[in-house]
XYZ file of C-alpha atoms in Angstrom:
458
model
C -34.852 -14.154 -5.595
C -31.134 -13.466 -5.362
C -29.918 -11.587 -2.323
C -26.451 -10.205 -1.794
C -25.115 -10.175 1.747
C -23.804 -6.821 2.920
C -20.427 -6.927 4.608
C -21.132 -5.573 8.110
C -17.723 -3.873 8.174
C -18.701 -1.798 5.127
C -22.171 -0.876 6.370
C -23.674 1.620 8.799
C -21.093 3.478 10.812
C -18.430 0.946 9.845
C -18.709 2.211 6.274
C -15.744 4.303 5.152
C -15.791 7.984 4.319
C -13.671 9.375 1.512
C -13.358 13.107 2.098
C -10.431 14.616 3.955
C -11.683 17.910 5.341
C -10.618 20.692 7.690
C -13.120 22.719 9.702
C -11.760 25.478 11.906
C -14.787 26.318 14.044
C -17.066 23.598 15.384
C -20.395 23.898 17.144
C -20.144 23.104 20.863
C -23.103 22.022 22.991
C -22.240 22.833 26.582
C -18.859 24.363 27.300
C -15.354 23.139 26.640
C -13.321 23.629 29.819
C -10.923 26.555 29.380
C -8.034 24.491 30.749
C -8.662 21.590 28.344
C -6.022 22.355 25.750
C -4.479 19.927 23.292
C -5.575 17.512 20.589
C -7.604 14.310 20.580
C -6.676 11.983 17.725
C -8.226 8.627 16.939
C -7.066 5.993 14.464
C -9.161 3.479 12.572
C -9.619 1.494 9.352
C -11.044 3.320 6.335
C -10.464 1.584 2.978
C -9.439 4.036 0.278
C -10.932 1.871 -2.504
C -13.511 -0.924 -2.790
C -11.790 -3.920 -1.152
C -10.780 -7.075 -2.991
C -12.804 -10.125 -1.953
C -13.796 -10.539 1.671
C -13.144 -7.475 3.796
C -12.331 -7.637 7.493
C -12.428 -4.590 9.750
C -8.706 -4.995 10.417
C -7.877 -4.505 6.703
C -8.771 -0.843 6.099
C -6.309 1.967 5.459
C -5.539 4.014 8.541
C -7.429 7.277 8.853
C -6.808 9.795 11.620
C -9.591 11.988 13.011
C -8.291 14.896 15.078
C -10.035 17.512 17.200
C -7.862 20.417 18.332
C -9.162 22.120 21.492
C -7.942 25.493 22.761
C -9.512 28.415 24.634
C -12.923 26.767 24.666
C -12.996 26.312 20.879
C -12.494 23.255 18.669
C -11.441 22.457 15.105
C -11.477 19.176 13.180
C -9.501 17.501 10.440
C -9.195 13.950 9.125
C -6.350 12.533 7.075
C -5.311 9.161 5.705
C -2.046 7.745 6.987
C -0.138 7.802 3.714
C 1.687 4.499 3.958
C 3.653 2.913 1.107
C 0.661 0.691 0.283
C -1.761 3.611 0.418
C 0.409 5.563 -2.040
C 0.682 2.630 -4.464
C -3.088 2.078 -4.461
C -3.742 5.815 -4.649
C -1.647 6.008 -7.799
C -3.334 2.909 -9.250
C -6.833 4.146 -8.428
C -8.002 0.791 -7.031
C -7.324 -1.749 -4.296
C -4.369 -4.059 -4.978
C -3.921 -5.854 -1.666
C -6.282 -8.573 -0.490
C -7.434 -8.845 3.128
C -6.637 -11.233 5.954
C -9.686 -13.425 5.253
C -8.571 -14.320 1.736
C -7.048 -17.794 1.465
C -4.927 -16.650 -1.463
C -3.133 -13.437 -0.587
C -2.496 -10.774 -3.214
C 0.562 -8.824 -2.067
C 2.221 -6.687 -4.758
C 6.004 -7.145 -4.752
C 5.561 -9.672 -1.886
C 4.946 -6.720 0.401
C 2.416 -7.080 3.216
C 0.537 -3.806 3.387
C 1.219 -1.838 6.567
C -2.113 -0.044 7.050
C -1.045 1.950 10.155
C -4.701 1.792 11.197
C -4.769 0.694 14.820
C -3.407 2.987 17.505
C -1.295 6.045 18.352
C 1.471 6.869 20.802
C 3.413 9.969 21.775
C 6.989 9.327 22.842
C 10.248 11.289 22.813
C 8.828 14.096 20.704
C 7.361 11.789 18.047
C 3.687 11.041 17.378
C 3.391 7.573 15.855
C 0.589 5.795 14.015
C 0.775 2.070 14.733
C -0.052 -1.292 13.148
C 1.263 -4.437 14.790
C 2.556 -6.063 11.611
C 5.158 -3.449 10.701
C 6.959 -0.228 11.504
C 5.312 2.879 13.006
C 4.639 5.984 10.926
C 5.583 9.467 12.134
C 2.659 11.906 12.055
C 3.113 15.686 12.072
C 0.816 17.517 14.487
C -1.548 19.251 14.436
C -2.000 18.903 10.660
C -1.926 15.054 10.707
C 0.460 14.831 7.757
C 2.352 11.555 7.338
C 6.122 12.071 7.429
C 7.577 8.569 6.990
C 7.987 5.123 8.466
C 10.047 5.193 11.650
C 12.731 2.553 12.215
C 14.832 4.049 15.033
C 17.787 4.771 12.728
C 17.528 1.314 11.213
C 17.626 -0.472 14.586
C 14.036 -1.721 14.365
C 14.345 -5.384 13.353
C 10.884 -6.665 14.304
C 7.263 -5.705 13.919
C 6.021 -3.051 16.357
C 3.003 -3.672 18.577
C -0.013 -1.379 18.345
C 0.153 -1.057 22.145
C 3.600 0.072 23.351
C 3.802 1.147 26.989
C 5.488 4.316 28.247
C 6.607 4.330 31.872
C 5.418 7.676 33.269
C 8.286 7.791 35.775
C 11.336 6.732 33.751
C 10.045 7.797 30.327
C 11.141 4.466 28.824
C 8.932 2.844 26.197
C 8.548 -0.920 25.964
C 7.259 -2.640 22.840
C 7.267 -6.052 21.208
C 6.836 -7.594 17.801
C 5.275 -10.977 17.172
C 5.737 -13.131 14.109
C 4.278 -16.317 12.684
C 7.805 -17.529 11.930
C 10.725 -17.795 14.397
C 11.591 -15.851 16.409
C 7.909 -15.713 17.353
C 8.360 -12.835 19.812
C 10.910 -10.048 20.165
C 10.959 -7.558 23.033
C 12.441 -4.056 22.889
C 13.122 -1.121 25.193
C 13.413 2.489 24.013
C 15.035 5.146 26.204
C 13.226 8.292 27.326
C 15.173 10.192 24.650
C 13.967 7.848 21.901
C 16.964 5.549 21.424
C 16.175 1.878 20.795
C 18.366 0.344 23.492
C 17.883 -3.401 23.081
C 15.842 -6.092 21.361
C 15.810 -9.648 22.709
C 13.931 -12.766 21.571
C 11.419 -14.356 23.938
C 10.991 -18.089 23.377
C 7.482 -19.284 22.456
C 6.498 -22.798 21.349
C 4.626 -21.541 18.270
C 3.326 -18.386 16.626
C 0.408 -16.654 18.338
C -1.490 -13.434 17.775
C -0.377 -11.244 20.694
C -2.160 -7.923 20.424
C -1.301 -6.336 23.781
C 0.867 -6.730 26.880
C 1.437 -4.860 30.151
C 4.152 -3.351 32.304
C 4.690 -2.769 36.007
C 7.374 -0.735 37.727
C 9.881 -3.581 37.366
C 8.350 -6.180 35.041
C 6.923 -6.741 31.580
C 4.041 -9.198 31.096
C 3.525 -11.138 27.869
C 0.433 -13.187 27.021
C 0.983 -16.448 25.135
C -2.699 -17.149 24.466
C -4.125 -19.948 22.299
C -5.011 -17.885 19.234
C -2.352 -19.732 17.289
C -0.926 -19.757 13.798
C -0.073 -23.067 12.172
C 1.279 -23.338 8.607
C 0.587 -27.092 8.818
C -3.110 -26.373 9.364
C -3.119 -23.915 6.503
C -1.512 -26.518 4.192
C -4.329 -28.950 5.079
C -6.905 -26.348 4.086
C -7.769 -25.627 7.708
C -7.676 -22.152 9.307
C -4.129 -20.892 9.625
C -5.159 -18.703 12.577
C -7.425 -20.476 15.056
C -8.367 -20.423 18.734
C -7.346 -23.705 20.356
C -9.564 -24.146 23.411
C -7.544 -27.158 24.634
C -4.353 -25.133 25.020
C -3.840 -23.210 28.278
C -3.192 -19.506 28.469
C 0.358 -18.626 29.485
C 1.486 -15.366 31.061
C 5.197 -14.610 31.003
C 6.668 -12.157 33.523
C 10.163 -10.875 32.771
C 12.246 -8.160 34.450
C 12.057 -4.999 32.364
C 15.645 -5.333 31.201
C 15.640 -9.123 31.279
C 15.364 -11.699 28.515
C 14.079 -15.184 27.846
C 16.539 -16.668 30.380
C 14.767 -15.081 33.355
C 11.130 -15.049 32.291
C 8.597 -16.806 34.578
C 5.592 -18.488 32.964
C 2.206 -18.915 34.649
C -0.741 -20.932 33.287
C -4.498 -20.385 33.466
C -7.510 -21.713 31.513
C -7.740 -20.955 27.803
C -8.891 -17.412 27.022
C -8.113 -14.468 24.794
C -7.277 -10.875 25.659
C -7.129 -8.090 23.127
C -6.540 -5.251 25.591
C -5.039 -4.810 29.042
C -6.121 -2.045 31.415
C -3.067 -1.979 33.685
C -0.703 -4.061 35.790
C 1.167 -3.434 39.034
C 3.136 -5.075 41.837
C 1.671 -5.781 45.268
C 3.888 -7.609 47.726
C 5.006 -10.884 46.160
C 2.346 -10.665 43.463
C 2.065 -9.130 40.026
C -1.514 -8.070 39.305
C -2.909 -7.807 35.769
C -6.302 -6.297 34.855
C -7.612 -6.832 31.324
C -10.706 -7.503 29.216
C -10.959 -11.288 28.823
C -13.051 -13.512 26.561
C -13.476 -17.285 26.865
C -12.633 -17.789 23.200
C -12.690 -15.880 19.954
C -13.863 -16.372 16.384
C -12.622 -12.940 15.363
C -11.303 -14.363 12.090
C -14.531 -16.204 11.381
C -13.184 -19.714 11.894
C -14.472 -21.535 14.991
C -12.428 -24.681 15.490
C -15.313 -27.101 16.022
C -19.069 -27.432 15.738
C -19.663 -26.771 19.441
C -20.048 -23.009 19.367
C -19.077 -21.214 22.558
C -21.996 -18.923 23.534
C -19.515 -16.698 25.369
C -17.107 -16.391 22.440
C -15.991 -12.816 21.703
C -17.755 -11.399 24.784
C -15.186 -9.429 26.768
C -15.467 -8.819 30.508
C -13.072 -7.206 32.959
C -10.884 -9.740 34.790
C -8.008 -9.690 37.240
C -5.108 -12.117 37.513
C -2.746 -12.376 40.477
C 0.583 -14.085 39.823
C 2.543 -15.034 42.954
C 6.245 -14.761 42.176
C 7.158 -16.898 45.213
C 4.683 -19.791 45.056
C 3.848 -19.738 41.343
C 0.131 -19.613 42.158
C -2.330 -17.947 39.773
C -5.643 -16.455 40.874
C -8.084 -15.452 38.103
C -11.196 -13.449 38.991
C -13.978 -11.718 37.062
C -14.355 -8.112 38.225
C -17.528 -7.261 36.292
C -20.037 -9.314 34.289
C -20.995 -6.361 32.067
C -19.436 -6.707 28.586
C -16.748 -4.047 28.120
C -13.751 -3.361 25.896
C -11.063 -0.732 25.192
C -9.954 -0.348 28.842
C -7.854 2.667 29.833
C -6.342 4.332 32.897
C -4.870 7.722 33.625
C -1.545 6.974 31.949
C 0.343 9.118 34.455
C -0.106 6.058 36.707
C 0.531 3.284 34.168
C 2.311 0.307 35.691
C 1.435 1.375 39.230
C -1.607 0.452 41.291
C -4.517 2.674 40.338
C -7.760 3.197 42.165
C -9.678 3.829 38.943
C -10.033 2.302 35.520
C -12.281 3.089 32.557
C -13.782 0.924 29.815
C -16.249 1.202 26.977
C -19.582 -0.401 27.744
C -20.465 -2.482 24.709
C -24.108 -1.336 24.824
C -23.114 2.347 24.576
C -21.417 4.132 27.454
C -18.333 4.551 29.629
C -17.826 2.614 32.853
C -15.638 4.041 35.620
C -14.355 1.350 37.981
C -13.327 2.046 41.570
C -11.036 -0.854 42.448
C -10.804 0.236 46.082
C -14.430 -0.730 46.774
C -15.392 -2.874 43.788
C -18.019 -0.405 42.615
C -18.573 1.293 39.281
C -20.445 4.167 37.705
C -21.685 4.379 34.128
C -22.067 7.255 31.728
C -24.774 6.332 29.217
C -24.579 7.900 25.758
C -28.330 7.560 25.229
C -30.633 5.592 22.973
C -29.152 4.812 19.576
C -25.816 6.423 20.470
C -22.597 4.442 20.483
C -19.072 5.472 21.344
C -15.596 4.048 21.237
C -12.564 4.017 23.467
C -12.627 6.764 26.093
C -9.216 8.401 26.453
C -8.226 10.046 29.749
C -6.999 13.654 29.502
C -5.637 14.809 32.897
C -6.450 18.189 34.380
C -3.409 20.488 34.281
C -1.707 20.368 37.691
C -3.986 17.527 38.835
C -3.397 16.308 42.384
C -5.599 13.186 42.354
C -5.782 10.272 39.951
C -9.254 10.861 38.526
C -8.907 14.604 37.938
C -9.425 14.730 34.212
C -11.788 14.273 31.302
C -12.858 11.200 29.351
C -12.970 11.908 25.619
C -14.430 9.813 22.807
C -16.301 9.992 19.527
C -20.006 9.097 19.655
C -22.191 8.182 16.681
C -25.938 8.863 16.745
C -27.557 6.135 14.647
C -30.892 7.948 14.403
C -29.376 11.119 12.952
C -26.313 9.441 11.381
C -24.138 12.150 12.923
C -20.968 12.120 14.990
C -19.674 14.219 17.852
C -16.806 14.410 20.290
C -18.036 13.912 23.846
C -16.141 15.264 26.872
C -17.096 13.792 30.257
C -15.812 14.859 33.676
C -14.057 11.741 34.993
C -14.952 12.709 38.564
C -18.671 12.872 37.729
C -19.306 10.296 35.007
C -23.025 10.012 35.818
C -23.555 13.632 34.800
C -24.261 14.942 31.323
C -21.178 15.618 29.191
C -19.502 18.918 29.957
C -19.281 19.418 26.185
C -20.430 17.846 22.930
C -18.456 18.954 19.880
C -20.426 18.446 16.665
C -18.264 16.948 13.897
C -19.081 18.177 10.372
C -18.984 14.684 8.879
C -19.599 11.150 10.087
C -16.712 9.549 11.995
C -16.746 5.785 11.342
C -16.196 3.356 14.187
C -12.476 2.977 14.802
C -9.909 1.601 17.161
C -7.657 3.587 19.492
C -7.098 7.229 20.317
C -4.645 9.448 22.154
C -4.727 12.783 23.944
C -1.811 15.024 23.030
C -1.279 17.795 25.557
C -0.597 21.420 24.628
C 2.977 20.976 25.829
C 3.474 17.976 23.548
C 1.826 19.793 20.644
C 4.195 22.714 21.076
C 7.142 20.334 20.918
C 5.806 18.847 17.681
C 5.168 22.071 15.791
């Protein structure tokens, strides 16, 4: 009997949807707070056509799912990010680009397809859809129309991370671009008004996949982790991208407006980090909190036959880097597997009492770093959510005054909903469940756009 393996990234709630719809009035279970006003938008991969060859979750075309909330009511729309590659394939009526798992890449016109499928950021009046291999795309709100690629008046000379950081005090935005050819890392600062002020190279010994980074009030933290790229390996028929467990992890701390001449490097045991929660300064130390895994086989290529049972399992960790002594202290904060960590971004880069992360088994964990305790909001049996985004209360006076918002998929009913949880009472039932008129596939990162920001975009 011949059996055909089903690609897990094209099955269940990973499977793409193909209808772009708009629904003005959604059913609400519970009550949307009257002062919750704005738009929740989440990005994620959704292949327009049947993929060529092996498909990896990272390959899909970006699709935005947006829920507009105002006066206790909600509406929904979803739209593809209409990138150059999406338009070419849309015209052709089939997939033309191969995915990252293919040993022989098919790239029409030698163009690597920017899928714009990973994350979102609001800065200086622009709402950007992000993919770390290329330029951002400007998205018009609230209709989610794609305007164009955004290159900062031609000043953008590197790739653009999916996780830029906006300082809530100065309004500056920091980003980086990594490459598998020199320069391996470039670091940029954008002013509060949206001007790309400077881009400087940061020296690395070889190309690495650097998905995220962190900022503090005065510093930027880069992670040179041993998920490396080697063209020599690729030429030998070995994995081009591979986790090297014998290489240490390096953390580089540079003054915000510094460069490679004044970066300080700190070493710790080999690990990988996809997402940071926050970082801050405390005395002579810089503190970083992030979801850490011992190793990763995310590209399906373990480097030896001794499989790591803890590979790809992310747990919340803290690092303390002493700027005087050079000492590094690494500590696990929670042994429960979590990912997609977030904070109230009005406090990004400063010490926060609270942090939030998605419980892998289906829930949201609220961490209280002042006492080492946590509380968990469980979605319920057969219900799984994604990244929980923090939407602050208007005129909030304390850090955790706000709502946690995410999409949840019910596997038993094969339905999706937007869940709104009071961040000050995460153990309680959701204050509101907004029923979405079609399934929302699992995705990556979301953003809350306030009513004030929406008004500036319209």
